[in-house]
Coordinates of C-alpha atoms and ligand atoms in Angstrom, one line a residue:
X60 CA 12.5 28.5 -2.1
X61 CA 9.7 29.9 -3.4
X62 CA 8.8 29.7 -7.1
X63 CA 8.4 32.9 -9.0
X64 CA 4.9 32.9 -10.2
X65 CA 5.9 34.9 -13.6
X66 CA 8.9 32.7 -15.0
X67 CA 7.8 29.8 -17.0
X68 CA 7.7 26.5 -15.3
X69 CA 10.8 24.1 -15.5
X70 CA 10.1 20.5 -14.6
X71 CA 11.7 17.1 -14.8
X72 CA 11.1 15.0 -18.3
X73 CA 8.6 12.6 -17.9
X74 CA 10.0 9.1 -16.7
X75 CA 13.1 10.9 -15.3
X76 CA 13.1 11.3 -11.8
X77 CA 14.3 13.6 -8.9
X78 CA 15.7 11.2 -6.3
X79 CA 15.0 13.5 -3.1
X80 CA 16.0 13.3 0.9
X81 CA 14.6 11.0 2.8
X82 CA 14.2 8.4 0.2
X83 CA 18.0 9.7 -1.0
X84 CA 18.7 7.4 1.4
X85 CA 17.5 4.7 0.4
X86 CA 19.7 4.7 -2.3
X87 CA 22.8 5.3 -0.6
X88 CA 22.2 2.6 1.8
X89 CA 21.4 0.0 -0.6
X90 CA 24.8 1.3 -2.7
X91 CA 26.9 0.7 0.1
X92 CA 25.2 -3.0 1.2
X93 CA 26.0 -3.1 -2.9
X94 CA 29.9 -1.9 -2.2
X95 CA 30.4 -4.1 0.9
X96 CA 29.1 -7.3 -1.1
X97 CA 31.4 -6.6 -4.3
X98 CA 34.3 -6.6 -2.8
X99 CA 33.9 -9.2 -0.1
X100 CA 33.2 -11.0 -4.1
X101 CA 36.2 -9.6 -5.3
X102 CA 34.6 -7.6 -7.8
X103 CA 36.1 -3.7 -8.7
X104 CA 34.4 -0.9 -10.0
X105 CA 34.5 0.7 -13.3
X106 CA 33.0 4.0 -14.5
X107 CA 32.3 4.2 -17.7
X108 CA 30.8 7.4 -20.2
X109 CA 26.9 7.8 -20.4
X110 CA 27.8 9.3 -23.6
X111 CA 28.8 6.7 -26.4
X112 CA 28.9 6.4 -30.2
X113 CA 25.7 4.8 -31.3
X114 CA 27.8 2.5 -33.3
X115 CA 28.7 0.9 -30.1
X116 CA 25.0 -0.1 -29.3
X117 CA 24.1 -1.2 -32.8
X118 CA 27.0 -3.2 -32.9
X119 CA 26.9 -4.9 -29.3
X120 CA 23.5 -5.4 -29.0
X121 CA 22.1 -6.1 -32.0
X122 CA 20.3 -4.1 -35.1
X123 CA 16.6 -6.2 -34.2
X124 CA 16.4 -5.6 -30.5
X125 CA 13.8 -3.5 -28.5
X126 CA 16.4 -1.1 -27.4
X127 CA 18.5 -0.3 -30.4
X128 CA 15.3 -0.6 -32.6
X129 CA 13.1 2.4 -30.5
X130 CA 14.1 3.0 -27.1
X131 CA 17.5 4.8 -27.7
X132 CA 18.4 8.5 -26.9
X133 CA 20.4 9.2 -30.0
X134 CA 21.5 12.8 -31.5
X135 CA 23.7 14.3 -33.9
X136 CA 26.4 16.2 -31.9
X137 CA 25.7 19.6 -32.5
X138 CA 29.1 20.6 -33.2
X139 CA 30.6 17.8 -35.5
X140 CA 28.1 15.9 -36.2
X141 CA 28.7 12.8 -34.4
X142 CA 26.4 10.2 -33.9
X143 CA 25.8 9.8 -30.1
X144 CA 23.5 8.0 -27.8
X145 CA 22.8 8.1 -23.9
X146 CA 23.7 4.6 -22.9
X147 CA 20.9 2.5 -22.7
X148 CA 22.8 -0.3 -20.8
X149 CA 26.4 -0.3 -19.6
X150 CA 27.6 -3.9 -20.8
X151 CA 28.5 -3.1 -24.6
X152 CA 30.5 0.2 -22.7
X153 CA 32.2 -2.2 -20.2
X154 CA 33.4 -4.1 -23.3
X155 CA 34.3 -1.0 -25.1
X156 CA 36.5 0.0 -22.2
X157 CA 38.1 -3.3 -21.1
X158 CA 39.3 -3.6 -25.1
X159 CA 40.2 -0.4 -25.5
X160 CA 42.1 -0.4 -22.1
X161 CA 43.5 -4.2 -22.6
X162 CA 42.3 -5.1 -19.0
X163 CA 42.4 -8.8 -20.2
X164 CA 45.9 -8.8 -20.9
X165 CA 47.1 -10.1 -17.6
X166 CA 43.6 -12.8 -17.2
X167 CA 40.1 -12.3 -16.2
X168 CA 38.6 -9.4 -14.5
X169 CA 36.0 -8.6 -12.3
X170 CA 34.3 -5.7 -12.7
X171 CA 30.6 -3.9 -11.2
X172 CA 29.2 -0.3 -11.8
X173 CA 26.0 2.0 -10.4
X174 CA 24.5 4.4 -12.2
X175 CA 21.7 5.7 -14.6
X176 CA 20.5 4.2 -17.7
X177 CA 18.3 6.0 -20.6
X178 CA 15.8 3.7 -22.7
X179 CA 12.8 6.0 -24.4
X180 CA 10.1 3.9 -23.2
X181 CA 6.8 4.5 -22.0
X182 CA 7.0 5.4 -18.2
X183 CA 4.7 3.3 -15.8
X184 CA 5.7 1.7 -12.5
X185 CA 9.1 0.2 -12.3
X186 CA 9.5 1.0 -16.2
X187 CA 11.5 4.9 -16.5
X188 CA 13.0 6.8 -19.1
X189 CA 16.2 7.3 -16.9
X190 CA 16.9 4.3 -14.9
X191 CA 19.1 2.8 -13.0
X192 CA 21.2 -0.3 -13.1
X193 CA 23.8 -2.0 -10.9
X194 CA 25.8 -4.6 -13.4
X195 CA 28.2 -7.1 -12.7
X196 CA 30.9 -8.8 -14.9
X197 CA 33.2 -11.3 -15.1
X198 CA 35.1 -11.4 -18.5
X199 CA 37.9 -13.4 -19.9
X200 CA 36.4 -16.2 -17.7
X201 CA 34.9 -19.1 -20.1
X202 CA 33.7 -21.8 -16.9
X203 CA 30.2 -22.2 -15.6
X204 CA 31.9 -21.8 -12.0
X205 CA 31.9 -17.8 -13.0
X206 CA 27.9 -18.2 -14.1
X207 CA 27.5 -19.4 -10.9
X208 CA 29.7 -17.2 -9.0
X209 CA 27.5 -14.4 -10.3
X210 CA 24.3 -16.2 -9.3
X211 CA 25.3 -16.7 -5.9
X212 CA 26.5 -13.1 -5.5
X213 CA 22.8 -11.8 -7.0
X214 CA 21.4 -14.1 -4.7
X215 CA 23.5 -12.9 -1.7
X216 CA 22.6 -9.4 -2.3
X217 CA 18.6 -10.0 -1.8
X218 CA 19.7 -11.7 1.2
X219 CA 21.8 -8.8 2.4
X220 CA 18.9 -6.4 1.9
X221 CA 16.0 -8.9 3.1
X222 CA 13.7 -9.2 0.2
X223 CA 11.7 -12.3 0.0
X224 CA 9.7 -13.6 -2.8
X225 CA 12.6 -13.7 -6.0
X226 CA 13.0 -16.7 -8.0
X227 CA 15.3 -17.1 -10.4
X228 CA 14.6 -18.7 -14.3
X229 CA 17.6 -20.1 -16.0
X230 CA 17.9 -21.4 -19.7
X231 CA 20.9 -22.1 -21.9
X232 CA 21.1 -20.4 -25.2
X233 CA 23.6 -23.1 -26.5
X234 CA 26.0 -21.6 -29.2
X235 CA 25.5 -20.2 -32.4
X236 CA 25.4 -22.9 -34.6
X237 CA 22.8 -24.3 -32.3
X238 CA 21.2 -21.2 -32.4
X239 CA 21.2 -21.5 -35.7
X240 CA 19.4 -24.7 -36.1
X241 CA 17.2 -24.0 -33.9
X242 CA 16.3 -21.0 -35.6
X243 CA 15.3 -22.7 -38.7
X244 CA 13.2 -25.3 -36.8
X245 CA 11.2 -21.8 -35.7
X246 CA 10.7 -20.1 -38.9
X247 CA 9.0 -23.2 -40.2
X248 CA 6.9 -23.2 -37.3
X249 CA 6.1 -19.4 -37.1
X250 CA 5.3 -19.8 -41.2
X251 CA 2.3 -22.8 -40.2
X252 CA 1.0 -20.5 -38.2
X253 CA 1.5 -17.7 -39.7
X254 CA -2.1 -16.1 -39.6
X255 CA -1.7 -15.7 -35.8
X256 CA 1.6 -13.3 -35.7
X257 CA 1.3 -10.1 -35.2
X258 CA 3.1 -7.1 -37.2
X259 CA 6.1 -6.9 -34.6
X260 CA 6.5 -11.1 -35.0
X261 CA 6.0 -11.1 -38.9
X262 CA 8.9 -8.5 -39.3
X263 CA 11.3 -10.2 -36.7
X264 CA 10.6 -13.6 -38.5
X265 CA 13.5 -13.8 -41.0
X266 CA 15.4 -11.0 -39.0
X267 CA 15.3 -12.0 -35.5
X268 CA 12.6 -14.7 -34.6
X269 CA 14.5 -15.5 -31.3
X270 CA 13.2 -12.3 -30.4
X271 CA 9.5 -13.4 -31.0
X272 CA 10.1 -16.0 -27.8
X273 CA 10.7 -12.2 -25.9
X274 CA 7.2 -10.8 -27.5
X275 CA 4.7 -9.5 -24.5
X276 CA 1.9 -10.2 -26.7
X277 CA -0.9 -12.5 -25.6
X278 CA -2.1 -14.6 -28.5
X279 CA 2.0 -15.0 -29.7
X280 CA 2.8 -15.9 -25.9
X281 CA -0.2 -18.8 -26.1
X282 CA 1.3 -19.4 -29.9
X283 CA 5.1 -19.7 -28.2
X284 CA 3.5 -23.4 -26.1
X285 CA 4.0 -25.8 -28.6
X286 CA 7.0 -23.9 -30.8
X287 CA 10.7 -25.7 -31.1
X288 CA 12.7 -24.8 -27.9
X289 CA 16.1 -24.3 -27.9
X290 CA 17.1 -26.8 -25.2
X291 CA 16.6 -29.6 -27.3
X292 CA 19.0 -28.7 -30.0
X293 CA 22.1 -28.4 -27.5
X294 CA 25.1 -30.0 -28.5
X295 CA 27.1 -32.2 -25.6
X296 CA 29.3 -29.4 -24.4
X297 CA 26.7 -26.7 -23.9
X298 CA 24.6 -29.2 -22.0
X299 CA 27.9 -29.9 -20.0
X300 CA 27.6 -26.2 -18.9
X301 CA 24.3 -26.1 -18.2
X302 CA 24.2 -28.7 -16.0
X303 CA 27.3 -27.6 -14.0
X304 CA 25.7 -24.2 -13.1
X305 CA 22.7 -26.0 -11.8
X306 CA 25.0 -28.7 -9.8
X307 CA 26.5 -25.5 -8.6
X308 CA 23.6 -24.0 -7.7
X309 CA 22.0 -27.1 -6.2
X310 CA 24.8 -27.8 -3.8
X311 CA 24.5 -24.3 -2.8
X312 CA 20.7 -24.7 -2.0
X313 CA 19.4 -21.9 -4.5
X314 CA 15.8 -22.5 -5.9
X315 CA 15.7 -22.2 -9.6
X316 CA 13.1 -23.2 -12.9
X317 CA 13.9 -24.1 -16.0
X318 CA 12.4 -21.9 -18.3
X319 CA 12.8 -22.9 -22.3
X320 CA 11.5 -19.6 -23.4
X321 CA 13.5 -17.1 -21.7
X322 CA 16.0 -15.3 -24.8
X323 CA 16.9 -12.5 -22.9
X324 CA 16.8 -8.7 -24.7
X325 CA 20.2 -8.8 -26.3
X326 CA 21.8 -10.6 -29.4
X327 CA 24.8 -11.2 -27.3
X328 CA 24.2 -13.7 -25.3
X329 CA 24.8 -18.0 -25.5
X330 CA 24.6 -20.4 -22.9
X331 CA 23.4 -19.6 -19.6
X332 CA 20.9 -16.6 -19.8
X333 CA 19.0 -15.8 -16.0
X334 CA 16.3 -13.7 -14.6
X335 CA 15.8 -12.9 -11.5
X336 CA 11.4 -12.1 -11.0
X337 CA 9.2 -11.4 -8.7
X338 CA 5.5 -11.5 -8.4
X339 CA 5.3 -8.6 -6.3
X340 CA 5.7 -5.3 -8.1
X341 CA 3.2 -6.3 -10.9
X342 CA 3.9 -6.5 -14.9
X343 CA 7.3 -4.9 -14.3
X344 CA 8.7 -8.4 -12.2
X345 CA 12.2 -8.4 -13.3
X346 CA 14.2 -7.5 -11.3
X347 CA 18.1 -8.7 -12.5
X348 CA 18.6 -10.4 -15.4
X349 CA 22.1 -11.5 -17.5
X350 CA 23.7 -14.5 -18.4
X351 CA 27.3 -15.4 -20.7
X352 CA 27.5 -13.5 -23.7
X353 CA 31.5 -15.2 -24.9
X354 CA 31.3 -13.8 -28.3
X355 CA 30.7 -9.9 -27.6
X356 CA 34.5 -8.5 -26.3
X357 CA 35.6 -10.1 -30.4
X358 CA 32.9 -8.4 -31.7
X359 CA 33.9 -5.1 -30.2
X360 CA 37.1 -5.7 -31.7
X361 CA 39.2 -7.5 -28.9
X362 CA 40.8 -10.5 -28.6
X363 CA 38.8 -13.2 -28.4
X364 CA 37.4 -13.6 -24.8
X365 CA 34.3 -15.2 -22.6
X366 CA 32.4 -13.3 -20.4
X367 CA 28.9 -13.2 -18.1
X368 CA 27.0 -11.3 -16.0
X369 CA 24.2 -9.3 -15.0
X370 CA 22.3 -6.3 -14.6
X371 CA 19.6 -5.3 -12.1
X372 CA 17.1 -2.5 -12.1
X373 CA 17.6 0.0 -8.8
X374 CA 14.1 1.5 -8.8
X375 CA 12.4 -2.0 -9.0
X376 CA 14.9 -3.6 -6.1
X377 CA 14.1 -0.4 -4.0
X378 CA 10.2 -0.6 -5.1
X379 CA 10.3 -4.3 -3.4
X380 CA 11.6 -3.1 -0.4
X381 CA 9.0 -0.5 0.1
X382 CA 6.3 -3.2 -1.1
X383 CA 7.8 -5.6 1.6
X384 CA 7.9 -2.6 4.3
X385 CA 11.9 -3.1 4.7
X386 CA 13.3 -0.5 6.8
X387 CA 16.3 1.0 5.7
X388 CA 18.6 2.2 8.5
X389 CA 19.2 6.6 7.4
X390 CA 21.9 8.1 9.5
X391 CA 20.9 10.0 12.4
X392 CA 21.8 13.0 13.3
X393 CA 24.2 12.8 16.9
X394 CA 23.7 16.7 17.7
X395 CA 21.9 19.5 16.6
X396 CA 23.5 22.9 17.6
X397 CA 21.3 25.9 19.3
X398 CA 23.0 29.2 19.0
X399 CA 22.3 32.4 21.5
X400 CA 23.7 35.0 19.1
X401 CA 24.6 35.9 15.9
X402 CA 28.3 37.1 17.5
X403 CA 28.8 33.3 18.7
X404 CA 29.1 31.6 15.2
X405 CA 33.2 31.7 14.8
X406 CA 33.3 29.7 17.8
X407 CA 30.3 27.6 17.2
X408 CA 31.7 26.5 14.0
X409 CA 34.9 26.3 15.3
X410 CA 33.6 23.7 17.6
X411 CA 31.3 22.1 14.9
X412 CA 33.9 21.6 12.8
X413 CA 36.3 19.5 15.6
X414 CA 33.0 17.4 16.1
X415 CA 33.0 16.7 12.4
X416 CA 36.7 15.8 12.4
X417 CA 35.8 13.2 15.5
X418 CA 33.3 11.7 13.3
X419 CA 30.0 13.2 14.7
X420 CA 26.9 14.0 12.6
X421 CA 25.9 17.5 13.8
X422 CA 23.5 20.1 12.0
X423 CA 23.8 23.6 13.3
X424 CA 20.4 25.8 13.5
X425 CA 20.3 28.3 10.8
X426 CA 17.8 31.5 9.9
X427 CA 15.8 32.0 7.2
X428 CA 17.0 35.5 6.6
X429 CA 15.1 36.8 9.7
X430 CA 17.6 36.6 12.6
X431 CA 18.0 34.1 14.9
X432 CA 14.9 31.9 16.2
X433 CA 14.5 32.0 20.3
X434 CA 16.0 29.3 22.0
X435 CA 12.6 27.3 22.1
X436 CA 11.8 27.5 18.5
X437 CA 15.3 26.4 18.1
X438 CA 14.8 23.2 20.4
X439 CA 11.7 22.4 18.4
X440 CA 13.9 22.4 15.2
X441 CA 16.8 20.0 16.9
X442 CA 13.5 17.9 18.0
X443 CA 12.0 17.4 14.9
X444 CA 15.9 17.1 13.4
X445 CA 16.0 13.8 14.8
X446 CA 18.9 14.2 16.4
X447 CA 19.6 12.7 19.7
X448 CA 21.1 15.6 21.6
X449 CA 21.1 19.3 21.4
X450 CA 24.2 21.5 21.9
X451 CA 23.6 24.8 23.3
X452 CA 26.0 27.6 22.9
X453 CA 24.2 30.5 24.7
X454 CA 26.0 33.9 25.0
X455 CA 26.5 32.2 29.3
X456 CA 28.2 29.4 28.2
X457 CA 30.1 30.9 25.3
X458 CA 31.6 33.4 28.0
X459 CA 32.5 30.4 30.1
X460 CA 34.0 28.5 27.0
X461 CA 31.6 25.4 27.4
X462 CA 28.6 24.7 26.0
X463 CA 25.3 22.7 27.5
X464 CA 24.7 19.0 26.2
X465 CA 20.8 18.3 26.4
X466 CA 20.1 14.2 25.9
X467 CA 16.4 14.6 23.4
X468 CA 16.2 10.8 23.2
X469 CA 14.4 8.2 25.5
X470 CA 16.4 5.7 23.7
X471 CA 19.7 7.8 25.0
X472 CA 21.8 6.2 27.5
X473 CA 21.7 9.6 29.5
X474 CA 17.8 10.2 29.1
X475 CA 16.9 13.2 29.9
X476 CA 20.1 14.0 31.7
X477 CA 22.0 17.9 30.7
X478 CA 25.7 19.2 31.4
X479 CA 27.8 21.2 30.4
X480 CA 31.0 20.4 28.6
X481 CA 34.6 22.6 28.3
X482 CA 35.1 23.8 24.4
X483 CA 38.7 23.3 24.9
X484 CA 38.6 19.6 25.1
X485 CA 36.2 18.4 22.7
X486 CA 38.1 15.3 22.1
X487 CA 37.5 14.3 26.1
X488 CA 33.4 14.2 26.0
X489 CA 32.2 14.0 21.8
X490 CA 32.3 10.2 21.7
X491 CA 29.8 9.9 24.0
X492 CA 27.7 11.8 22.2
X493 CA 27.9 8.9 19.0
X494 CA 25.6 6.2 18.6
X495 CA 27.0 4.8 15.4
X496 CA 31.1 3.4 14.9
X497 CA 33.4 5.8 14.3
X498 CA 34.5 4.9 11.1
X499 CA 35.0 8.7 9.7
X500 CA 37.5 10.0 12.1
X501 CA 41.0 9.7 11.3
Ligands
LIG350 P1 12.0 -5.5 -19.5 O1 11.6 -6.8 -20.1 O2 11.3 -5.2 -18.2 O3 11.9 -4.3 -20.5 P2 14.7 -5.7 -20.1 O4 14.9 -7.1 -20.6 O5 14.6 -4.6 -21.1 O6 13.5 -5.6 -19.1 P3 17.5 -5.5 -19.2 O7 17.9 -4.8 -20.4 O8 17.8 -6.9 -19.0 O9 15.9 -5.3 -19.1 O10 17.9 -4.7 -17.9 C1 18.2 -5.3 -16.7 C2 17.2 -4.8 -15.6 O11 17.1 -3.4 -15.6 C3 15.8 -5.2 -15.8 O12 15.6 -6.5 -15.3 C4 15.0 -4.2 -15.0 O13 15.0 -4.5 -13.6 C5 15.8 -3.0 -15.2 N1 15.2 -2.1 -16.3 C6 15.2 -2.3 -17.6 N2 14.6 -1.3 -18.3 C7 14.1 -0.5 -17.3 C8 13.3 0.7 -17.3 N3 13.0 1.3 -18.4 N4 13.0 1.3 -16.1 C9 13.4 0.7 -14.9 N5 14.1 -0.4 -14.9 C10 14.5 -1.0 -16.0
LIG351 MG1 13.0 -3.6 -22.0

């Protein structure tokens, strides 16, 4: 449609995106390679709010974290006041609903969602203000089998979609009281050289200086070299679990480095914390990350319970496959339908719509206000359409109740070859007009 020149022009926000046709499809196709591989995994999905109480955020992921300290979309509810937020991340709403819902009454549960995230961050390449994440979960699960599990099922997607070129980092985060040591060993370390942090460090030092290990910045990253890492205060038991996910992970031949400084974003997580990078989209190389986060379902108030999992980013999985030129199979269209005259569309629909029913993709030709297109412009149209025959219904063959099948497709089994085809038997000649398995027909 054409935009009216006088109105006032609405646009997207910045760093939220329209996902259009073709590249629409992109997205549904990696969705259902992302369906297909969560339950052959035994994973189910859950759909949660995108609205929650900020109090939820705060209180799962931390005061001092990047996201709860300035990339949150929080508001007032206009009409009672209610302090809200667009969920920035769907694990602390996961938790909310499997407590609130007692999912872990009867044991562990395996859970996965899709759909958009909203951080307020400054948009760039693979970095939006709407996003979009596709998370699994396994909670009430405490054994580094489940770590692993997850892992493998991460690593079985690239597979599934053919992207080359992502390594997974792995670290342990030990427990708290590890954590906590550890912590102390850093302040003191931070405090010698405290002439080279910068504002952000010096204000997370006594609040958060795990967070420091996340910082971007240069000099704190060459700083971060020689400062206490975590691994080496581990206790005997959270080494234990460590070094079953990698035995894990060895026997099943996935690649992996060790690397002491990853924290991870979130306050919620102990032992095994992962990310999955890659070198090939630029500074914005993550493209999954998780790990276990056992304390999180008490803190939201349940029963005490372990859990793990992961998160990955959709736009930066789809960005690799464009950057690796992976062709994503769309649905083509089987027919395209070329109509005579305006009197024939009860019966061309009627026939459309048994096609549909046998599971055929057809597109009928349809005027831009102006009347019906001659039957050349029309073939033009089913041409560039894609699809791989055209069905004509011309006042002729409407009179004789058929309607002409034209092959467009050198691929076609019938190249080239036309005939004509009785209406009142739909059923006897559609399939051979599919190229893909009937799988919608009933
Ligand atoms: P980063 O360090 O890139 O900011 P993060 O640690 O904040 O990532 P997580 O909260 O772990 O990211 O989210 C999991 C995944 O979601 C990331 O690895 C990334 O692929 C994706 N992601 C996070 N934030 C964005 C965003 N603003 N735009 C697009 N994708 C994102
Ligand atoms: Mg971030």
């Amino acid at each position: 449609m054409a935009e009216n020149s006088n109105a006032p022009k609405l646009t997207a926000l910045k760093g939220m995106n329209d996902i259009l046709p073709p590249a629409s499809a992109r997205w549904e196709w990696l969705e259902a390679q992302v369906r297909d591989l969560m339950a052959r995994y035994a994973y189910r999905n859950i759909r949660t709010p995108l609205v929650e109480s900020t109090a939820l955020f705060v209180r799962g992921l931390g005061e001092v974290t990047d996201i709860v300290e300035k990339e949150m979309y929080s508001f007032a509810d206009s009409l009672n006041g209610e302090h809200l937020t667009l969920r920035p991340e769907n694990t602390a709403g996961v938790v909310r609903a499997v407590v609130e819902h007692s999912l872990l009454y009867e044991g562990g549960k395996r859970l996965y969602y899709m759909g958009p995230m909203f951080r307020h961050e400054r948009p760039q390449r693979g970095r939006y203000r709407q996003f979009h994440q596709i998370g699994a979960e396994a909670l009430g699960f405490a054994g580094p089998e489940l770590d692993a599990e997850l892992i493998l099922l991460a690593q079985a997607l690239w597979q599934a979609l053919g992207l080359q070129g992502i390594r997974l980092e792995l670290n342990s985060l030990g427990q708290p009281p590890e954590r906590l040591a550890h912590r102390a060993a850093l302040i003191a370390y931070f405090q010698q050289h405290a002439a080279q942090l910068d504002e952000e460090a010096k204000r997370r030092l006594h609040s958060n200086p795990l967070r420091i290990l996340d910082s971007k910045n240069p000099a704190i990253q060459a700083l971060l070299e020689a400062a206490p890492q975590l691994i080496d205060f581990l206790g005997t038991a959270s080494l234990a679990h460590f070094e079953s996910v990698q035995t894990i992970l060895q026997t099943n031949g996935v690649a992996y480095r060790i690397n002491p400084r990853l924290v991870r974003g979130m306050d919620y997580y102990n032992l095994t914390v992962f990310e999955f990078i890659t070198d090939h989209l630029g500074a914005q190389g993550t493209v999954c990350g998780g790990g276990r986060y056992d304390t999180l379902i008490e803190q939201m108030g349940g029963k005490p319970a372990p859990a793990v999992g992961w998160a990955l980013g959709v736009e930066r999985v789809l960005e690799l496959l464009q950057v690796q030129a992976l062709e994503v199979t769309a649905p083509v269209l089987d027919a395209y339908a070329i109509v005579g005259e305006v009197s024939a569309w009860p019966q061309v629909l009627l026939a459309l719509q048994t096609l549909r029913g046998l599971g055929l993709r057809v597109q009928m030709h349809s005027a831009g206000g102006e009347g019906l297109a001659s039957i050349k412009a029309q073939f033009k149209k089913a041409d560039a359409s894609g699809a791989r025959y055209a069905l004509v219904f011309g006042a002729d063959e409407l009179r004789a109740g058929c309607v002409t099948v034209k092959s467009l497709r050198a691929a076609n089994r019938d190249a080239g070859v036309q005939t004509t085809q009785p209406l009142d038997n739909i059923a006897a000649w559609a399939q051979t007009l599919q190229s893909h398995p009937d799988t919608s027909a009933r």
